CSV table of C-alpha atoms and ligand atoms in Angstrom, one decimal:
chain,number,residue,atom,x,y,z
A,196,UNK,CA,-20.7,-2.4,38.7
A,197,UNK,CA,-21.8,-2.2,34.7
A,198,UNK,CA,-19.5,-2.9,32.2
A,199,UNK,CA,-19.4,0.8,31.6
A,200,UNK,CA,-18.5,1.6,35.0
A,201,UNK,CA,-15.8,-1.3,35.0
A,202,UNK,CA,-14.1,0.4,32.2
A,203,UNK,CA,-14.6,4.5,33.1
A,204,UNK,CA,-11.1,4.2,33.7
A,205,UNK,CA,-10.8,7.2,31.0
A,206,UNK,CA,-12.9,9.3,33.5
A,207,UNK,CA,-9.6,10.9,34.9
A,208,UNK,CA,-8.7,12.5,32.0
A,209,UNK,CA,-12.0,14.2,31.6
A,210,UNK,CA,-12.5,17.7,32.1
A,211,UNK,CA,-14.8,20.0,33.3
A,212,UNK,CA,-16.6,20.9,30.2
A,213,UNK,CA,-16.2,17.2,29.0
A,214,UNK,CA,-13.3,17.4,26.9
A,215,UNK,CA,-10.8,14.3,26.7
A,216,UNK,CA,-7.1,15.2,27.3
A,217,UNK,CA,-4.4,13.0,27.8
A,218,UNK,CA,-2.9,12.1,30.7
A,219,UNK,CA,1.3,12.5,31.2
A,220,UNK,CA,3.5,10.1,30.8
A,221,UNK,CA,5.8,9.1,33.6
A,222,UNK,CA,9.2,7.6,32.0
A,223,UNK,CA,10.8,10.3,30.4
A,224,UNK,CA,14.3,10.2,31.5
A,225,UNK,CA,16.4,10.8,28.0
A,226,UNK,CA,18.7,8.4,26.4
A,227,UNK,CA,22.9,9.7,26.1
A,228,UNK,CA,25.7,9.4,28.0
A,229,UNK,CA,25.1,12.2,30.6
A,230,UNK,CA,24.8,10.6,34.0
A,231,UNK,CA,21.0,10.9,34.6
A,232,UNK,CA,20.6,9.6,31.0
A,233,UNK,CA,19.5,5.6,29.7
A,234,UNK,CA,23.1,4.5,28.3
A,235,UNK,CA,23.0,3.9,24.8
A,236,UNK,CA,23.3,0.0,25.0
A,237,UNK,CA,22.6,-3.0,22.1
A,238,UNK,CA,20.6,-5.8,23.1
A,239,UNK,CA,19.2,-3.9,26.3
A,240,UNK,CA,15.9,-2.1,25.6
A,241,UNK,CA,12.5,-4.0,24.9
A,242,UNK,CA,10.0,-1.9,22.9
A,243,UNK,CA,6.6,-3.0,24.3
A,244,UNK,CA,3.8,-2.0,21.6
A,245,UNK,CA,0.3,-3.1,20.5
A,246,UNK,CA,-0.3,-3.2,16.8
A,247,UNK,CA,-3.5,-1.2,16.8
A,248,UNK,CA,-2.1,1.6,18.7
A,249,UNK,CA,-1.6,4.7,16.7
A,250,UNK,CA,1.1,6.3,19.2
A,251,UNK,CA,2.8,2.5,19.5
A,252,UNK,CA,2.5,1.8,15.6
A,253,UNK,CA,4.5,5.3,14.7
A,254,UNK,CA,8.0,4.2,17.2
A,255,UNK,CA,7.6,0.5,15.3
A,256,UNK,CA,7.7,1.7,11.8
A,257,UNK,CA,10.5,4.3,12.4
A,258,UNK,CA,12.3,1.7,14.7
A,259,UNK,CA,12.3,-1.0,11.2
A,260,UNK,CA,12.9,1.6,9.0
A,261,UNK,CA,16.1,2.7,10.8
A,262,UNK,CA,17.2,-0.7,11.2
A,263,UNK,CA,17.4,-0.3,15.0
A,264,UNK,CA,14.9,-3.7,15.2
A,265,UNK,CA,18.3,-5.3,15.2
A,266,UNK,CA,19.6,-3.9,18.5
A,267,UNK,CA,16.1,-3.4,20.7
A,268,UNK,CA,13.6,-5.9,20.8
A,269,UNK,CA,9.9,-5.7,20.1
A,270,UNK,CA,7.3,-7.3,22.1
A,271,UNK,CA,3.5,-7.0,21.7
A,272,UNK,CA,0.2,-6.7,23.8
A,273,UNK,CA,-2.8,-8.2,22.5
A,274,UNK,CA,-6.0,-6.5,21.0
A,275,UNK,CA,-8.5,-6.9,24.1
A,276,UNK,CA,-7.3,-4.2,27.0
A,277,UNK,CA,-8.4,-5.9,30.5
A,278,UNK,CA,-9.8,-4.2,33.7
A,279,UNK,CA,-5.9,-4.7,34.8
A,280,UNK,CA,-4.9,-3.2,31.0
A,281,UNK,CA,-3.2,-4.8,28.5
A,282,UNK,CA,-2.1,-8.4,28.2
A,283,UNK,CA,0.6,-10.4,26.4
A,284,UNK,CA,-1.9,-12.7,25.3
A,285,UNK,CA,-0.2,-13.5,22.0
A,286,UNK,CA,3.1,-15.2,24.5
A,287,UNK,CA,3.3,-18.4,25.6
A,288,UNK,CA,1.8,-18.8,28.6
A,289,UNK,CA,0.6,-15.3,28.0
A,290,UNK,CA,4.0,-13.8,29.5
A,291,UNK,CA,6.4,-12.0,27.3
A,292,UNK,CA,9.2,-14.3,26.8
A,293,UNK,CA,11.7,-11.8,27.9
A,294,UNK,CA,10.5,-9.5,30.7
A,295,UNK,CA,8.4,-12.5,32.1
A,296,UNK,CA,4.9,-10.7,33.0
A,297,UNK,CA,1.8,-11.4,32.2
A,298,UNK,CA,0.3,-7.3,32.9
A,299,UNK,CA,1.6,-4.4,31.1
A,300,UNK,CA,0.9,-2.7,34.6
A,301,UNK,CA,3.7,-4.9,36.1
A,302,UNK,CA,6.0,-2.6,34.5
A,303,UNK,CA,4.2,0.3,35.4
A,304,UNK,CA,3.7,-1.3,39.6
A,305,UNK,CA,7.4,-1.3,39.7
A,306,UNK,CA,7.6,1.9,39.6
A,307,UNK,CA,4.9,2.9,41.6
A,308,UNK,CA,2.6,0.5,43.4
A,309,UNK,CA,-0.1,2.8,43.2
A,310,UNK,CA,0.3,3.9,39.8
A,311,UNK,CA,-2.9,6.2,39.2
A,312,UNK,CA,-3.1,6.3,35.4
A,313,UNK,CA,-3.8,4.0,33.0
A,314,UNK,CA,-0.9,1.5,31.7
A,315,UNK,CA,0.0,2.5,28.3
A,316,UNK,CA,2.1,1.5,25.6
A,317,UNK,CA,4.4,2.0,24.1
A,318,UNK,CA,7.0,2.1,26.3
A,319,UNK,CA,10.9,1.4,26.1
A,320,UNK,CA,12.1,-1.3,29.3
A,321,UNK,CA,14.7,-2.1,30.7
A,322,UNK,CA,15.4,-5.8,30.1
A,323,UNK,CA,18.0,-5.9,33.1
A,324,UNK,CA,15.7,-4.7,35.8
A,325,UNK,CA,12.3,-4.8,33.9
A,326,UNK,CA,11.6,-0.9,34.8
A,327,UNK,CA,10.4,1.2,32.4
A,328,UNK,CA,12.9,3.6,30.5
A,329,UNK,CA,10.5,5.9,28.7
A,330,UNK,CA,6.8,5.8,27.2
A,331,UNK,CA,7.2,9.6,26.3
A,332,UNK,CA,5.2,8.5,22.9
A,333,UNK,CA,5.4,12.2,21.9
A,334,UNK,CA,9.2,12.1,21.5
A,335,UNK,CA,10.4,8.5,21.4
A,336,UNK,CA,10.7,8.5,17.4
A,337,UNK,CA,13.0,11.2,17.3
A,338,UNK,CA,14.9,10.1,20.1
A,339,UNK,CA,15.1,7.0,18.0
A,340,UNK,CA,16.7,9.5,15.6
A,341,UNK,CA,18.6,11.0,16.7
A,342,UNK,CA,20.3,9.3,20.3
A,343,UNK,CA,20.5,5.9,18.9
A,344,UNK,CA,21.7,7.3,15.3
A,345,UNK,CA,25.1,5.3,16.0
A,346,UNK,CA,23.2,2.0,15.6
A,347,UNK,CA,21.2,2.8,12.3
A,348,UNK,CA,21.5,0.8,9.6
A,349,UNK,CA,23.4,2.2,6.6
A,350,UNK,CA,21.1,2.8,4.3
A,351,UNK,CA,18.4,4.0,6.9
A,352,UNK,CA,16.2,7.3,5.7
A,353,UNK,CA,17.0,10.6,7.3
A,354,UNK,CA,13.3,10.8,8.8
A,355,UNK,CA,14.6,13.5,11.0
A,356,UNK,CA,16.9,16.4,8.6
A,357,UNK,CA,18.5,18.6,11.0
A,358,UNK,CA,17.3,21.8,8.0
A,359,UNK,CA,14.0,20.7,8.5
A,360,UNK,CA,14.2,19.5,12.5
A,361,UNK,CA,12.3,22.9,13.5
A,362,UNK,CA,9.5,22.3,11.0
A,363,UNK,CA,9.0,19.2,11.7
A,364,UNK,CA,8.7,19.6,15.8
A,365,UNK,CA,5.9,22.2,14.7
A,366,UNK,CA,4.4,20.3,12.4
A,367,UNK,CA,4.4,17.5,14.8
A,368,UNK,CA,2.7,18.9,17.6
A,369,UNK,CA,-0.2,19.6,15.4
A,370,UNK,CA,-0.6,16.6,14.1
A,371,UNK,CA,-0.1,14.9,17.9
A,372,UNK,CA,-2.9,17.3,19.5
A,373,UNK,CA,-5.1,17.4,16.2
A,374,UNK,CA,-5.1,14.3,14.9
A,375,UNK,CA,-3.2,11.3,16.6
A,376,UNK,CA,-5.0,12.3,19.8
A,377,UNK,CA,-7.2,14.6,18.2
A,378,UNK,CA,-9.6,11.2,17.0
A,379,UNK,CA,-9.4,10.2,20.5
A,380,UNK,CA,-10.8,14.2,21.7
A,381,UNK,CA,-13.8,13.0,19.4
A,382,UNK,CA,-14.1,10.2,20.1
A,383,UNK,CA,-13.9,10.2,24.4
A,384,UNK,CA,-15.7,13.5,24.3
A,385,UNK,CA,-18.5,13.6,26.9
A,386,UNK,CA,-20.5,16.6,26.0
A,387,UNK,CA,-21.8,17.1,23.1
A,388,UNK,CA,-20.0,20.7,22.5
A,389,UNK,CA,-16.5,19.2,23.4
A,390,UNK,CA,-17.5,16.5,20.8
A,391,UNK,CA,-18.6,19.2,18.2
A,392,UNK,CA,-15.4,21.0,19.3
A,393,UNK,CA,-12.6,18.4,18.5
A,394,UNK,CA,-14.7,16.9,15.7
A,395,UNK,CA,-14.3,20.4,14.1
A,396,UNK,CA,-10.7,21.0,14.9
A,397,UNK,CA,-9.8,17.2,13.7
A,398,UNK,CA,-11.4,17.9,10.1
A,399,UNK,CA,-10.3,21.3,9.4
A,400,UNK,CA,-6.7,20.3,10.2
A,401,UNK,CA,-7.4,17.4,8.1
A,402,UNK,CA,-8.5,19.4,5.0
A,403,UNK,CA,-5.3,21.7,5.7
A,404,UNK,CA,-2.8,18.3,4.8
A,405,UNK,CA,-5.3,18.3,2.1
A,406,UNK,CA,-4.0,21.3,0.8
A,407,UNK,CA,-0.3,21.1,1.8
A,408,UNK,CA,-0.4,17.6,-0.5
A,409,UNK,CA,-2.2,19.1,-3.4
A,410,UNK,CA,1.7,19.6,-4.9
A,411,UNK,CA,4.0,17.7,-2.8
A,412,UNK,CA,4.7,13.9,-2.5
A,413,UNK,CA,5.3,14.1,1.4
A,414,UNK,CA,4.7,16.6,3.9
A,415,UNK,CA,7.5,18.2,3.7
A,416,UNK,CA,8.1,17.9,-0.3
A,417,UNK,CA,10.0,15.0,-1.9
A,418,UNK,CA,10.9,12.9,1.2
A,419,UNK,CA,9.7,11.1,3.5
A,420,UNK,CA,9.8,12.6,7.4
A,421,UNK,CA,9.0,11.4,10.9
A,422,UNK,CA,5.7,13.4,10.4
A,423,UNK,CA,4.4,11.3,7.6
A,424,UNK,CA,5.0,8.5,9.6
A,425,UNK,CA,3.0,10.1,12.3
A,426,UNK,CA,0.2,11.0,9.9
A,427,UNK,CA,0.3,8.0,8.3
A,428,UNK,CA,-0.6,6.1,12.0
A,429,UNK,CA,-4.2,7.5,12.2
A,430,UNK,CA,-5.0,8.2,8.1
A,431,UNK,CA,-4.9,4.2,8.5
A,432,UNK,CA,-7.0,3.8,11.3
A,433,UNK,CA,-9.7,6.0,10.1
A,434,UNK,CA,-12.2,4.7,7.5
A,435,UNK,CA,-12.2,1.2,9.8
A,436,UNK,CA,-12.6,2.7,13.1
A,437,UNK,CA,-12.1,6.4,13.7
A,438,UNK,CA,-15.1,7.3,11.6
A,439,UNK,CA,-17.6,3.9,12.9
A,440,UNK,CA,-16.8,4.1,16.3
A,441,UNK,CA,-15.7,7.8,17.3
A,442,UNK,CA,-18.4,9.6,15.3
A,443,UNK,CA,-15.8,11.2,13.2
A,444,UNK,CA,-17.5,10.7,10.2
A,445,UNK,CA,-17.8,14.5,8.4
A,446,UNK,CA,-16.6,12.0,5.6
A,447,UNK,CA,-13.7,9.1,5.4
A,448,UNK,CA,-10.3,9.1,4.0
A,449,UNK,CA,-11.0,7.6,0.9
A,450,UNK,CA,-13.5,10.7,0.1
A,451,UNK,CA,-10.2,13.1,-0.1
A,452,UNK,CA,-8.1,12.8,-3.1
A,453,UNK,CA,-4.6,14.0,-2.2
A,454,UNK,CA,-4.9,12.8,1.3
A,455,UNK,CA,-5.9,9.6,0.4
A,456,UNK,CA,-3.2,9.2,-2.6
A,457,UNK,CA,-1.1,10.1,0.4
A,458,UNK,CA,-2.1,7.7,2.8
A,459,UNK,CA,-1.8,4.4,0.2
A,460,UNK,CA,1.6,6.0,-1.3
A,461,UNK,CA,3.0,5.5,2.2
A,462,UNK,CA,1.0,2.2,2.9
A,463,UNK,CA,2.7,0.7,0.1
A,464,UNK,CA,6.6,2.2,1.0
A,465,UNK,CA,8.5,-0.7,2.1
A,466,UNK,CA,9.1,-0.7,6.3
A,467,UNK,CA,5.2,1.1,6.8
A,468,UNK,CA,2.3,-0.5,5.2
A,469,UNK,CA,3.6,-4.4,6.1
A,470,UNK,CA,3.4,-3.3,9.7
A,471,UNK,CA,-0.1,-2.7,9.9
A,472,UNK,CA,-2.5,-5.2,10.9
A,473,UNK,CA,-5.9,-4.2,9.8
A,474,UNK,CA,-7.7,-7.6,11.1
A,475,UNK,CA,-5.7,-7.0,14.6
A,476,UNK,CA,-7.0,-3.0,14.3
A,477,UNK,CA,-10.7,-3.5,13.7
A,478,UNK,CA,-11.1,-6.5,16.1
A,479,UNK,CA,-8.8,-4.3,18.8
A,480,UNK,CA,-11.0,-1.2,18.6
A,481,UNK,CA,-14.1,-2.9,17.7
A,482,UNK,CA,-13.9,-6.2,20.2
A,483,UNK,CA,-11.9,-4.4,23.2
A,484,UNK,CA,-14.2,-5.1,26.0
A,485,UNK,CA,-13.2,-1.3,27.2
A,486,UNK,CA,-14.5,0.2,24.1
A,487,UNK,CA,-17.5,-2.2,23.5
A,488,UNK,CA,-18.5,-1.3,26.4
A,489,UNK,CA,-18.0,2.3,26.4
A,490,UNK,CA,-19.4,2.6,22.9
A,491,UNK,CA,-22.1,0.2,23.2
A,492,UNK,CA,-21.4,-3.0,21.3
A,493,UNK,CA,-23.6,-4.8,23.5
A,494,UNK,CA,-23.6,-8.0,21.0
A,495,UNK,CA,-20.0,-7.7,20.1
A,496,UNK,CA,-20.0,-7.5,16.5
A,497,UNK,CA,-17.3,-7.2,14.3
A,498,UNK,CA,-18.3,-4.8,11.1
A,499,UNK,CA,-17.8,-7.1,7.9
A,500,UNK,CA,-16.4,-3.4,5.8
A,501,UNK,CA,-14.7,-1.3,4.8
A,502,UNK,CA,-13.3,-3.0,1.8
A,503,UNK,CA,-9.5,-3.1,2.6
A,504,UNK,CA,-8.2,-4.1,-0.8
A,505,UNK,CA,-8.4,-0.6,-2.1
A,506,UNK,CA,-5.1,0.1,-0.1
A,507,UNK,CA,-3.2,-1.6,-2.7
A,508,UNK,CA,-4.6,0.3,-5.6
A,509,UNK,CA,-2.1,2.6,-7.3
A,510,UNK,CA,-1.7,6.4,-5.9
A,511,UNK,CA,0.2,8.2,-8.9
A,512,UNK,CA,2.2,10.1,-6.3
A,513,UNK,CA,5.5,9.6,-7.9
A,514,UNK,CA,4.4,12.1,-10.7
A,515,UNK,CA,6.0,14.4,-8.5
B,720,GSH,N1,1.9,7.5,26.4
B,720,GSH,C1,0.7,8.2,26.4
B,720,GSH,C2,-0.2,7.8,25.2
B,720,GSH,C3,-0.2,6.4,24.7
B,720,GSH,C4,-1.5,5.8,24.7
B,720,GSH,O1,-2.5,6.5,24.9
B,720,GSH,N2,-1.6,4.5,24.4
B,720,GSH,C5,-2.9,3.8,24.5
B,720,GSH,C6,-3.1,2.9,23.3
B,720,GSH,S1,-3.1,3.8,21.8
B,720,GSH,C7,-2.9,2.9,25.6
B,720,GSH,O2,-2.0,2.1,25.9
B,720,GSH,N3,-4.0,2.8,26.4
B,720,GSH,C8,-4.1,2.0,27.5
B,720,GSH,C9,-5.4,2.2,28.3
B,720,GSH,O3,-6.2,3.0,27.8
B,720,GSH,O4,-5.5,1.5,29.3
B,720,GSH,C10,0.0,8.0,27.7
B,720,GSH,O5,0.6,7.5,28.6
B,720,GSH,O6,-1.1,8.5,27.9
């Protein structure tokens, strides 16, 4: 078998006319106190993420910035996804120190042996049983917001205003289908029309939060929201990876000037920009023997750019 073929593990959530589209997730049982609900318990959860993800990067930033860091745990997969998925390579013994495994499947096994899909984080576990609680990526931050709100710290942001809840679920799903997974539509595309397709759809959504920032600090004016968070997850990713290996390269981040103000005014907010790992993106995306394979980096090398320093250059967003 090539290493393409090894790693065509994608191939399921291809469609007829070679478009990418997600697969489901399969823990999405709530958290409350209704009987078929996750109790609401300190010191019980695990968060497993892995620092390049976009969809695992967003629940991490709004998990610190809530303060909730101090009642479930984090625990992290390294950069390089295996035939058997992702690995806690960075552990001792390459086990997480709490749940004990070594696969990221394990988790996913437990549930069902023959789990079809691929392994994905992030996902909330269980650290009494080890079984998954939820990997619903789409909602986890504002159930982070709004079920655990008991256990945020006092001073946390209100990323979640119940005036603006309705909004921001619209907003979200755009920026979910368009952009966090609309890089990946680009990028996994196997036709060249489904490419041309999402690559379309990804920019012109793009140069629509161009607009929407030309007068406002944040998405939704002069605060800071669970959707700039969300936003914030692939703007970051983009000029390193999106745009070199996905071919979405109509131009970079750092060629818009609101959106790009944007992007550094929130990389350089306290709780967002010091969880991102650029090194641990770019070797991740880049090094992944999945992707190298899939996108050809036959001699595994490691661009030397972009320049990365230009993050910390000032943005002028707070003349707003
Ligand atoms: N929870 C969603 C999305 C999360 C997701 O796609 N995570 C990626 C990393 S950003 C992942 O873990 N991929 C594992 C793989 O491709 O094997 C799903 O289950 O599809």
């Amino acid at each position: 078998m090539s290493e393409f073929e090894k790693f065509k593990t994608f191939s399921k959530e291809i469609q007829k006319d070679g478009s990418f589209i997600q697969q489901d997730n399969i823990f999405t049982k709530k958290f409350g106190d209704k009987l078929d609900e996750w109790p609401i318990e300190p010191n019980r959860y695990r968060l497993i993420w892995m620092p390049a993800c976009p969809h695992s990067h967003k629940v991490v930033i709004v998990l610190k910035l809530l303060g909730l860091d101090k009642v479930i745990s984090i625990g992290a997969a390294g950069p390089y996804r295996t035939e058997k998925g992702w690995v806690f390579s960075l552990d001792k013994d390459e086990r997480d120190p709490i749940l004990g495994i070594h696969y990221l499947s394990d988790i996913y096994e437990k549930e069902n042996p023959n789990y079809p899909g691929r392994p994905t984080v992030p996902i909330i576990v269980d650290t009494i049983t080890g079984k998954g609680v939820n990997n619903d990526n789409f909602n986890l931050t504002t159930i982070l917001e709004t079920a655990w709100a008991s256990y945020h710290k006092e001073d946390a942001p209100d990323l979640y205003p119940v005036e603006l809840r309705e909004e921001i679920d619209k907003l979200n799903k755009i920026i979910y289908s368009d952009i966090n997974t609309g890089v990946y539509k680009v990028g996994f595309a196997h036709t060249q029309g489904a490419y041309e397709r999402a690559y379309d759809k990804l920019f012109e959504t793009l140069d629509k939060f161009e607009e929407r920032l030309e007068n406002q600090r944040y998405l939704f004016g002069d605060r800071i929201t669970d959707s700039d968070i969300r936003l914030y997850t692939t703007l970051v990713r983009f000029d390193s990876v999106y745009y070199q290996i996905f071919r979405a390269n109509r131009n970079r981040i750092v060629d818009y000037k609101n959106l790009w103000d944007y992007a550094r005014d929130l990389h350089q907010t306290p709780g967002i920009g010091d969880t991102t790992d650029f090194d641990f993106i770019k070797n991740s995306y880049h090094l992944s023997p999945h992707l190298k394979a899939l996108f050809g980096n036959i001699h595994s090398l490691l661009p030397k750019g972009p320049d990365l320093s230009v993050w910390n250059k000032p943005h002028g967003r707070d003349r707003f």
